[in-house]
Short mmCIF file of C-alpha atoms and ligand atoms in Angstrom, two decimals:
data_model
loop_
_atom_site.label_atom_id
_atom_site.label_comp_id
_atom_site.label_asym_id
_atom_site.label_seq_id
_atom_site.Cartn_x
_atom_site.Cartn_y
_atom_site.Cartn_z
CA MET A 1 96.79 223.56 53.10
CA ILE A 2 98.84 225.65 50.52
CA ARG A 3 102.26 225.20 50.35
CA ASN A 4 105.01 226.74 48.35
CA TRP A 5 107.42 223.88 47.08
CA VAL A 6 109.71 225.99 44.97
CA ASN A 7 111.94 226.60 47.65
CA ASP A 8 112.27 223.06 49.05
CA MET A 9 115.52 221.44 49.19
CA LYS A 10 116.56 217.76 48.49
CA ILE A 11 120.30 216.95 49.89
CA ASP A 12 121.64 213.55 49.45
CA ILE A 13 124.58 212.88 51.40
CA LEU A 14 127.32 210.21 50.52
CA THR A 15 129.05 208.88 53.30
CA LEU A 16 131.04 205.80 54.72
CA PHE A 17 130.06 206.98 58.11
CA PRO A 18 125.93 207.68 57.89
CA GLU A 19 125.85 206.88 61.49
CA MET A 20 127.89 210.27 62.18
CA PHE A 21 124.74 212.03 61.20
CA GLU A 22 121.99 210.75 63.25
CA GLY A 23 121.98 213.18 66.32
CA PRO A 24 122.72 216.66 64.31
CA LEU A 25 119.98 215.88 61.78
CA THR A 26 117.33 215.02 63.94
CA SER A 27 117.72 217.82 66.69
CA SER A 28 116.52 221.53 66.67
CA ILE A 29 115.92 223.49 63.78
CA ILE A 30 117.01 220.80 61.10
CA LYS A 31 114.60 218.66 62.66
CA ARG A 32 111.80 221.07 62.35
CA ALA A 33 112.53 221.80 58.80
CA ARG A 34 112.55 218.24 58.02
CA ASP A 35 109.22 217.64 59.85
CA LYS A 36 107.75 220.61 57.84
CA GLY A 37 108.20 219.00 54.80
CA LEU A 38 110.81 221.80 53.79
CA LEU A 39 113.95 219.99 53.81
CA ASP A 40 114.37 216.50 52.32
CA ILE A 41 117.66 214.77 53.62
CA ASN A 42 118.73 211.47 52.76
CA MET A 43 122.11 209.21 53.59
CA THR A 44 123.84 206.71 51.38
CA ASN A 45 126.52 204.40 52.57
CA ILE A 46 129.17 204.60 50.01
CA ARG A 47 130.01 200.99 51.01
CA ASP A 48 126.59 199.67 49.74
CA PHE A 49 128.21 200.42 46.24
CA ALA A 50 131.22 198.26 46.55
CA TYR A 51 130.29 195.17 45.09
CA ASP A 52 133.34 192.93 45.67
CA LYS A 53 133.44 190.20 48.56
CA HIS A 54 134.79 192.28 51.25
CA ARG A 55 133.22 195.84 50.09
CA VAL A 56 136.57 197.69 49.88
CA VAL A 57 136.01 201.23 49.25
CA ASP A 58 139.78 202.43 49.76
CA ASP A 59 143.40 201.36 48.29
CA TYR A 60 147.05 202.37 48.21
CA PRO A 61 147.96 205.55 46.39
CA PHE A 62 149.25 204.72 43.05
CA GLY A 63 152.96 206.25 43.09
CA GLY A 64 153.05 204.96 46.73
CA GLY A 65 153.07 207.14 49.90
CA ALA A 66 151.49 207.12 53.24
CA GLY A 67 147.83 207.00 53.58
CA MET A 68 144.70 205.36 51.43
CA VAL A 69 142.64 206.74 48.82
CA MET A 70 138.87 206.55 48.04
CA LYS A 71 138.12 204.19 45.13
CA PRO A 72 136.35 205.88 42.30
CA GLU A 73 133.55 203.23 41.39
CA PRO A 74 131.70 202.86 44.65
CA ILE A 75 131.34 206.94 44.71
CA PHE A 76 130.65 206.95 40.96
CA GLU A 77 128.02 204.37 41.59
CA ALA A 78 126.84 205.86 44.59
CA VAL A 79 126.22 209.26 42.83
CA GLU A 80 124.33 207.80 39.86
CA PHE A 81 122.03 205.83 42.19
CA VAL A 82 120.75 209.10 43.63
CA ARG A 83 120.69 210.81 40.44
CA ARG A 84 118.16 208.40 39.29
CA LYS A 85 116.23 208.24 42.63
CA GLY A 86 115.98 212.25 42.37
CA GLY A 87 114.04 211.90 38.92
CA PRO A 88 114.71 214.59 36.35
CA SER A 89 116.34 217.03 38.73
CA THR A 90 119.84 218.25 37.78
CA PRO A 91 121.32 217.89 41.31
CA ARG A 92 124.61 220.21 42.13
CA VAL A 93 127.56 217.78 43.21
CA ILE A 94 129.65 218.89 45.87
CA LEU A 95 132.68 217.39 47.28
CA LEU A 96 133.98 218.36 50.93
CA CYS A 97 137.70 218.41 51.11
CA PRO A 98 140.37 220.41 52.62
CA GLN A 99 141.39 221.89 48.97
CA GLY A 100 138.01 223.56 48.26
CA LYS A 101 137.04 227.02 48.51
CA VAL A 102 136.05 228.01 52.19
CA PHE A 103 132.45 228.47 52.86
CA ASN A 104 130.78 231.57 54.08
CA GLN A 105 127.46 232.87 54.31
CA GLU A 106 127.54 234.17 50.68
CA MET A 107 128.47 231.10 49.35
CA ALA A 108 125.25 229.66 51.52
CA LYS A 109 123.11 232.11 50.04
CA ASN A 110 123.87 230.89 46.62
CA LEU A 111 123.50 227.45 47.40
CA VAL A 112 120.17 227.49 49.00
CA LYS A 113 118.61 228.49 45.73
CA GLU A 114 119.59 224.92 44.28
CA THR A 115 116.71 222.39 44.81
CA HIS A 116 118.99 219.15 44.87
CA LEU A 117 122.38 218.77 46.39
CA ILE A 118 124.54 216.16 46.46
CA LEU A 119 127.24 216.11 49.01
CA ILE A 120 130.03 213.90 48.77
CA CYS A 121 131.98 213.06 52.20
CA GLY A 122 135.65 212.12 51.65
CA HIS A 123 137.41 210.20 54.45
CA TYR A 124 141.19 208.81 54.68
CA GLU A 125 144.03 210.92 53.25
CA GLY A 126 142.15 211.54 49.82
CA ILE A 127 139.80 210.61 46.84
CA ASP A 128 140.64 209.34 43.38
CA GLU A 129 141.21 212.74 41.06
CA ARG A 130 138.85 211.12 38.66
CA VAL A 131 135.64 211.79 40.86
CA ARG A 132 136.63 215.60 41.18
CA GLU A 133 137.27 215.72 37.41
CA LYS A 134 134.13 214.04 36.20
CA LEU A 135 131.43 214.03 39.18
CA VAL A 136 131.93 217.21 40.89
CA ASP A 137 130.68 220.41 40.37
CA GLU A 138 132.29 222.15 43.66
CA GLU A 139 134.90 221.92 46.24
CA ILE A 140 134.17 223.20 49.79
CA SER A 141 136.13 223.33 52.61
CA ILE A 142 134.71 224.72 56.02
CA GLY A 143 138.57 226.26 57.27
CA ASP A 144 141.87 225.90 57.59
CA PHE A 145 142.21 223.07 60.17
CA VAL A 146 142.39 219.25 59.55
CA LEU A 147 139.44 217.10 60.00
CA THR A 148 138.87 213.40 59.85
CA GLY A 149 136.72 213.45 57.15
CA GLY A 150 133.79 215.57 55.31
CA GLU A 151 131.12 214.64 57.37
CA ILE A 152 131.28 217.41 60.09
CA PRO A 153 131.52 219.95 57.05
CA ALA A 154 128.68 218.32 55.21
CA MET A 155 126.76 218.82 58.85
CA VAL A 156 127.68 222.32 58.78
CA LEU A 157 126.60 223.14 55.24
CA VAL A 158 123.31 221.49 55.79
CA ASP A 159 122.68 223.48 59.34
CA SER A 160 123.61 226.69 57.28
CA LEU A 161 121.37 226.17 54.61
CA SER A 162 118.29 224.59 56.53
CA ARG A 163 118.14 228.15 58.31
CA MET A 164 117.67 229.67 55.20
CA ILE A 165 114.89 227.70 53.65
CA PRO A 166 111.51 230.59 53.43
CA GLY A 167 109.45 228.83 56.22
CA VAL A 168 111.90 227.13 58.80
CA LEU A 169 112.78 230.27 61.00
CA LYS A 170 110.06 231.88 62.52
CA GLU A 171 109.88 235.83 61.78
CA GLU A 172 111.70 236.68 65.05
CA GLU A 173 114.68 234.49 64.37
CA SER A 174 114.66 235.25 60.66
CA PHE A 175 118.45 235.18 59.23
CA LEU A 176 117.62 238.63 57.48
CA THR A 177 118.54 240.11 60.68
CA ASP A 178 121.41 238.11 61.09
CA SER A 179 125.18 239.48 62.15
CA PHE A 180 126.89 238.68 58.70
CA TYR A 181 123.82 239.53 56.58
CA ASP A 182 124.80 242.96 57.44
CA GLY A 183 128.62 242.14 57.85
CA LEU A 184 128.58 243.11 61.51
CA LEU A 185 129.12 241.51 64.46
CA GLU A 186 126.32 241.23 67.30
CA TYR A 187 125.86 243.59 70.22
CA PRO A 188 126.14 242.33 73.98
CA GLN A 189 122.92 241.18 75.18
CA TYR A 190 121.60 240.71 78.88
CA THR A 191 118.52 239.20 80.13
CA ARG A 192 117.48 238.84 83.64
CA PRO A 193 118.39 239.20 86.65
CA ARG A 194 119.50 243.37 86.39
CA GLU A 195 122.09 242.34 88.65
CA TYR A 196 124.01 238.78 88.83
CA GLU A 197 127.11 238.30 91.52
CA GLY A 198 127.54 242.24 91.42
CA MET A 199 127.90 242.17 87.58
CA THR A 200 125.13 244.51 86.29
CA VAL A 201 123.27 245.57 83.10
CA PRO A 202 124.08 248.47 81.03
CA GLU A 203 122.01 251.31 82.27
CA ILE A 204 121.06 252.50 78.85
CA LEU A 205 118.99 249.05 78.17
CA LEU A 206 116.90 249.60 80.97
CA SER A 207 115.80 253.16 80.11
CA GLY A 208 113.16 252.51 77.66
CA ASP A 209 114.53 255.20 75.39
CA HIS A 210 114.36 252.74 71.99
CA GLU A 211 116.15 255.46 69.83
CA LYS A 212 119.35 255.55 72.10
CA ILE A 213 119.18 251.99 72.61
CA ARG A 214 119.58 251.33 69.11
CA VAL A 215 122.24 253.71 68.66
CA TRP A 216 123.91 252.16 71.15
CA ARG A 217 123.91 248.52 69.97
CA ARG A 218 124.81 249.91 66.58
CA ARG A 219 128.10 251.46 68.09
CA MET A 220 128.67 248.38 69.91
CA SER A 221 128.32 246.17 66.90
CA LEU A 222 130.80 248.41 65.25
CA LYS A 223 133.24 248.50 68.04
CA ARG A 224 133.35 245.14 68.35
CA THR A 225 133.87 244.32 64.67
CA LEU A 226 136.70 247.05 64.64
CA LYS A 227 138.25 245.22 67.33
CA ARG A 228 138.09 241.76 66.24
CA ARG A 229 137.07 241.52 62.67
CA PRO A 230 138.35 244.64 60.90
CA ASP A 231 138.36 242.59 57.82
CA LEU A 232 134.64 242.46 57.96
CA LEU A 233 134.42 246.27 57.70
CA LYS A 234 135.68 246.43 54.61
CA LYS A 235 133.34 244.33 52.93
CA SER A 236 130.21 245.75 54.79
CA ALA A 237 127.92 248.40 53.23
CA LEU A 238 127.78 250.92 55.74
CA ALA A 239 125.13 253.77 56.18
CA GLU A 240 126.39 257.33 56.75
CA GLU A 241 125.07 256.63 60.31
CA ASP A 242 127.60 253.90 60.46
CA LYS A 243 130.52 255.64 59.26
CA LYS A 244 129.99 258.57 61.82
CA LEU A 245 129.90 256.19 64.78
CA LEU A 246 133.00 254.55 63.25
CA GLN A 247 134.74 257.41 63.08
CA MET A 248 133.80 258.45 66.58
CA LEU A 249 134.90 255.02 67.82
CA LYS A 250 138.42 255.31 66.22
CA ASP A 251 138.82 259.00 67.50
CA GLU A 252 138.41 257.42 70.84
CA GLU A 253 141.17 254.57 70.22
CA ALA A 254 143.76 257.32 69.13
C1 9D3 B 1 148.50 215.79 54.35
C2 9D3 B 1 147.25 216.38 53.42
N1 9D3 B 1 146.15 216.48 53.94
C3 9D3 B 1 145.20 217.72 53.79
C4 9D3 B 1 145.39 218.74 54.46
C5 9D3 B 1 145.16 215.32 53.80
C6 9D3 B 1 143.53 215.48 54.46
C7 9D3 B 1 143.44 215.28 55.77
C8 9D3 B 1 142.51 215.50 56.11
C9 9D3 B 1 142.93 215.01 53.54
C10 9D3 B 1 141.30 214.93 53.93
C11 9D3 B 1 141.11 214.90 55.48
C12 9D3 B 1 140.01 214.91 56.07
N2 9D3 B 1 139.12 216.36 55.62
C13 9D3 B 1 138.29 216.39 55.21
O1 9D3 B 1 137.83 215.51 54.39
C14 9D3 B 1 137.68 218.01 54.75
C15 9D3 B 1 138.27 219.05 55.50
C16 9D3 B 1 138.88 219.42 56.61
O2 9D3 B 1 139.72 218.60 57.29
N3 9D3 B 1 139.15 220.76 57.06
C17 9D3 B 1 138.10 221.91 56.81
N4 9D3 B 1 136.95 221.53 56.00
C18 9D3 B 1 136.91 220.03 55.25
S1 9D3 B 1 136.09 219.56 54.07
C19 9D3 B 1 136.52 217.99 54.42
#
């Protein structure tokens, strides 16, 4: 079988809680990507690189204050280990942390070009700053809310990247037709039955007039985006038809 290995991706996840990843990384599309050999994910337990008797990975902060800080040595050792194991590749080292740049689809598009990522999941209140200074290429957050650690954010990254690796999605699911690809929200969708508990499907979708349906969907996408996420319209590259539809929608509002 001829295979394109060029786009394959290796992801090493460094964490104190590898068991958290079990379900998400062995289900659905991520499982398929791994089974096809397009995505190689390995979990490394940071605690395996704490060599003292009690395998301590955190300590009190210098200067005092609440909460524990993750010690530098086990993280440095773990990164060194996966670097060595990964051969000659130069992996991109990413720290998931609340101070990072907020993740979006554009960042995903850039990250999927990499062949090897090392994701470091913080836990507890923080990480020794020397990890950031010496080891980390990029810090990423998934949004302005407080989580218990970087594990779920790491899964978010893996999920978003896995579906962008060529060969992972089937043609009809292709990410190239995604909402956010053109920067607009999805139009309303319906399936059978035509009537459910008195609620009907818009007549136009049953008309068979594909051009009318296309324009209706585009108008609904624009309407929804205008109402819920006007910030997206500013970034989106709109066609002339879109601009006309949008103006009509704004006129209806007024
Ligand atoms: C009072 C300072 N807190 C920062 C908001 C401390 C703190 C809270 C929670 C430090 C680390 C965490 C654990 N969170 C993450 O490691 C994390 C995270 C998040 O909490 N929200 C969104 N994205 C991310 S990526 C990693």
